[in-house]
mmCIF file of C-alpha atoms in Angstrom:
data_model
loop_
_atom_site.group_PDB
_atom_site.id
_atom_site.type_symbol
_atom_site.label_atom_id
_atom_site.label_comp_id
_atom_site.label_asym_id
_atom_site.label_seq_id
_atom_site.Cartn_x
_atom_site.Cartn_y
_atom_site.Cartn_z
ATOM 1 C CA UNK W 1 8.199 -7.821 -6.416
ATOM 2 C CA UNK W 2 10.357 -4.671 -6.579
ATOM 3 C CA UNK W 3 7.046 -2.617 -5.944
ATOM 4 C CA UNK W 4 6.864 -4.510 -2.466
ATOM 5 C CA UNK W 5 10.690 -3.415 -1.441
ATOM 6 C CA UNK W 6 9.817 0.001 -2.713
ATOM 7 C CA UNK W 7 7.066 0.709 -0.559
ATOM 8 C CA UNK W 8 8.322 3.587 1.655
ATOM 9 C CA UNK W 9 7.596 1.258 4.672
ATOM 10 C CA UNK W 10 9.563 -1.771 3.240
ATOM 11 C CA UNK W 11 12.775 0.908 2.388
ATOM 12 C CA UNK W 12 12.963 2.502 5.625
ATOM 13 C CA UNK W 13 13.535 -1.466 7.019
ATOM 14 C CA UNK W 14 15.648 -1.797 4.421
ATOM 15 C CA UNK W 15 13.547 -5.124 3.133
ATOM 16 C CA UNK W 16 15.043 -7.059 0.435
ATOM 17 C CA UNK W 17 12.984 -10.012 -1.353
ATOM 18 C CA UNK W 18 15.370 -12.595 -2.275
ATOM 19 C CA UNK W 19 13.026 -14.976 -4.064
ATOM 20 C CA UNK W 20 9.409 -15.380 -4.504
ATOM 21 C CA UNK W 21 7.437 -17.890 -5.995
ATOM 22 C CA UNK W 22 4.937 -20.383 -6.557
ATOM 23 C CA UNK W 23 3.343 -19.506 -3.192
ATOM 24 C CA UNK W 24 6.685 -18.773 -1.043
ATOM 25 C CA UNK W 25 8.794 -16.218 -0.817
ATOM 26 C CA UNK W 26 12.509 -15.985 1.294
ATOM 27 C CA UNK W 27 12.573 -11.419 2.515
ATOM 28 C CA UNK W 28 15.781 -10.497 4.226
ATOM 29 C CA UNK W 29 15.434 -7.844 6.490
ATOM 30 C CA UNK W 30 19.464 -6.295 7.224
ATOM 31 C CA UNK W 31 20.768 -5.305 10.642
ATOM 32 C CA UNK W 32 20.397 -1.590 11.384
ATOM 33 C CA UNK W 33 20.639 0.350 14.659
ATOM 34 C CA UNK W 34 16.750 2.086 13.662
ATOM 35 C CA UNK W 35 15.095 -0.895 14.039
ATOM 36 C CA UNK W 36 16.810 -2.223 17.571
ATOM 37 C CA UNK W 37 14.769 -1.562 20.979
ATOM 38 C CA UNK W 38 16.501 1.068 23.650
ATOM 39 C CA UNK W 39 19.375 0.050 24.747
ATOM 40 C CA UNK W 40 22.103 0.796 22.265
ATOM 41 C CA UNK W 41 23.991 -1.446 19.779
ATOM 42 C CA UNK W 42 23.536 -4.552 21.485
ATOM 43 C CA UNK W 43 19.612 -4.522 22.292
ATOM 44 C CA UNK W 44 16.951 -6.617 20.806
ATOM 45 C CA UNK W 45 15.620 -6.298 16.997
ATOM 46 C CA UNK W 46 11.912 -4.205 18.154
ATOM 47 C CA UNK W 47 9.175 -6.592 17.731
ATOM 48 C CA UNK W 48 7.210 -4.112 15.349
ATOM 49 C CA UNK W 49 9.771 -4.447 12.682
ATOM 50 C CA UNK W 50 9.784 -8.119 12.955
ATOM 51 C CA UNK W 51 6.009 -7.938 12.570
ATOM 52 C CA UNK W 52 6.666 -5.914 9.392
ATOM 53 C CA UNK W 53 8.816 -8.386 7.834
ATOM 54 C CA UNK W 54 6.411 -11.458 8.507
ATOM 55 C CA UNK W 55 3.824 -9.480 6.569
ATOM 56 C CA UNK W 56 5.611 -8.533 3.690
ATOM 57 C CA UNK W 57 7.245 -11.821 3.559
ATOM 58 C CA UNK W 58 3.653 -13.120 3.352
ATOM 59 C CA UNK W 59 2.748 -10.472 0.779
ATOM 60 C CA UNK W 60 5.524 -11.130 -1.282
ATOM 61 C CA UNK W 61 4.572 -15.461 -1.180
ATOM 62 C CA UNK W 62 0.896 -14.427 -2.064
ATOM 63 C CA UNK W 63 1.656 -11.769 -5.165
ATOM 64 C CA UNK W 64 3.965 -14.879 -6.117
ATOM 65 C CA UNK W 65 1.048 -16.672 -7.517
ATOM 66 C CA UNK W 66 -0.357 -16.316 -10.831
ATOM 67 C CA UNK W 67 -3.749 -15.868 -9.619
ATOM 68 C CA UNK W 68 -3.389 -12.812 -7.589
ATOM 69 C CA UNK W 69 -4.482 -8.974 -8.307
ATOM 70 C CA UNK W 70 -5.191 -7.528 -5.190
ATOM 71 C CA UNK W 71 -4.710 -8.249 -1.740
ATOM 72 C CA UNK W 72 -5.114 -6.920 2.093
ATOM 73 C CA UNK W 73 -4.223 -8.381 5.386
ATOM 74 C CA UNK W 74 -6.410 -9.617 7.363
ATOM 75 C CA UNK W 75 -4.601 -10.915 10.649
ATOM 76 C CA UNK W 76 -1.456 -11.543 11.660
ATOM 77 C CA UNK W 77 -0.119 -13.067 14.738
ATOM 78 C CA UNK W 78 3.772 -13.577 15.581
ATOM 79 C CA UNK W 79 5.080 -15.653 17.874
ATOM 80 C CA UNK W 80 8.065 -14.624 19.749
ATOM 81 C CA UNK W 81 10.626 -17.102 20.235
ATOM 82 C CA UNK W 82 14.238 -15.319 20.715
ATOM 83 C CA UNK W 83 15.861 -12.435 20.950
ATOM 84 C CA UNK W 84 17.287 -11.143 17.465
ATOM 85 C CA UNK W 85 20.593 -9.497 18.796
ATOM 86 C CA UNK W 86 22.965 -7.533 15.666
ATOM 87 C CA UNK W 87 21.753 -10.238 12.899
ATOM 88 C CA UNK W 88 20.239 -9.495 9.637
ATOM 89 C CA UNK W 89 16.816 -11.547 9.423
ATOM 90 C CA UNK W 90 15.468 -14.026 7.291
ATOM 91 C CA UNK W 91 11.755 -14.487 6.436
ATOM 92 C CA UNK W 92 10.310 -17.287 4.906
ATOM 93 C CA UNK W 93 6.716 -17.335 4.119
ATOM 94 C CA UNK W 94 4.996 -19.729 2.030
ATOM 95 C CA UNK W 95 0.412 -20.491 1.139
ATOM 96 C CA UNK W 96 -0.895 -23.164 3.302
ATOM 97 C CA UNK W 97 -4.335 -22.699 1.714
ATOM 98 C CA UNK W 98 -5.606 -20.299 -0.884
ATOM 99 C CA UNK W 99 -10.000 -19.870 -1.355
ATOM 100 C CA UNK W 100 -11.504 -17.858 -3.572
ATOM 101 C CA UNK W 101 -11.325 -14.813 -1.479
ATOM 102 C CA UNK W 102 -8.853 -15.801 1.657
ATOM 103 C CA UNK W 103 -5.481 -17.108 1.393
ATOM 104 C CA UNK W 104 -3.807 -18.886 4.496
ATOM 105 C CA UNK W 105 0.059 -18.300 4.984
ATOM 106 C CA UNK W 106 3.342 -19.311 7.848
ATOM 107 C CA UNK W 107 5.760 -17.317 8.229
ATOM 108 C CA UNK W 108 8.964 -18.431 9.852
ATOM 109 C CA UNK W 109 11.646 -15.592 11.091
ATOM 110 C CA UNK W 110 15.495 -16.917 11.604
ATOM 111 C CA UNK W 111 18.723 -14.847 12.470
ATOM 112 C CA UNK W 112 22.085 -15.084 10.622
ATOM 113 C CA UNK W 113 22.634 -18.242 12.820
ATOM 114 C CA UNK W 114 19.255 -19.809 11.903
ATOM 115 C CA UNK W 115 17.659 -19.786 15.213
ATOM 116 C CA UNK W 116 14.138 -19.303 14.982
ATOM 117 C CA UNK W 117 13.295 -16.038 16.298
ATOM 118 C CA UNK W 118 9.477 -15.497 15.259
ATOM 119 C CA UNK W 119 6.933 -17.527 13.804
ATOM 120 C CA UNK W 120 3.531 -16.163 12.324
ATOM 121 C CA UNK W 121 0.117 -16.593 10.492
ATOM 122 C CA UNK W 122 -1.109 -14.284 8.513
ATOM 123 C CA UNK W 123 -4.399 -14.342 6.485
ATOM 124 C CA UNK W 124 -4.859 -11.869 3.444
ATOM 125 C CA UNK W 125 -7.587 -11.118 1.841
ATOM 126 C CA UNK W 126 -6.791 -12.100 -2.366
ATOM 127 C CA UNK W 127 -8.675 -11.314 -5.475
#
């Protein structure tokens, strides 16, 4: 799982998987002022970098399982629910369904206060 929180991508958001496995996986994503919309300290969390967290969060729950040697996303689709405002974020992403070829995963996205912020499903492609 280090591999996953070294991807340039998952460094420059600072990503940090705090468990992973058996199909789930908990990614904390900590508060920085490069990832907030315009509008200075006290603006929103930007949408694309809560996007980024539900799919690594997913990524991270998939690679959990044994089976897995390869994957690629195939959709994911967030739900907006709050307004992430100076928190840290929590992701936690766990396999609703696993084929041969597709596996089926939720997402949900919490602040430091554990109101739900974002919700998603994400399909990836396994082998």
């Amino acid at each position: 799982m280090k591999l996953l929180e070294q991807a340039p991508f998952s460094a420059v958001l600072g990503l940090k998987i705090e468990s992973a496995a058996n199909g789930s996986a908990k990614v904390r994503m900590p508060f920085d002022l490069r990832i907030l919309n315009e509008g200075g300290p006290a603006a929103p969390i930007h949408g694309g970098a809560i996007a980024a967290l539900a799919d690594v969060a997913a990524c991270a729950a998939v690679w959990s399982l044994a089976a897995t040697t390869r994957t690629a996303t195939i959709s994911l689709t967030v739900n907006y629910t709050g307004f992430a405002v100076n928190s840290d974020l929590i992701a936690r992403a766990r396999v609703k369904r696993t084929g041969k070829r597709i596996a089926s995963l939720s997402v949900e996205i919490t602040d430091a206060s554990n109101a739900l912020i974002a919700d998603a499903l994400v399909t990836y492609k396994i082998a």
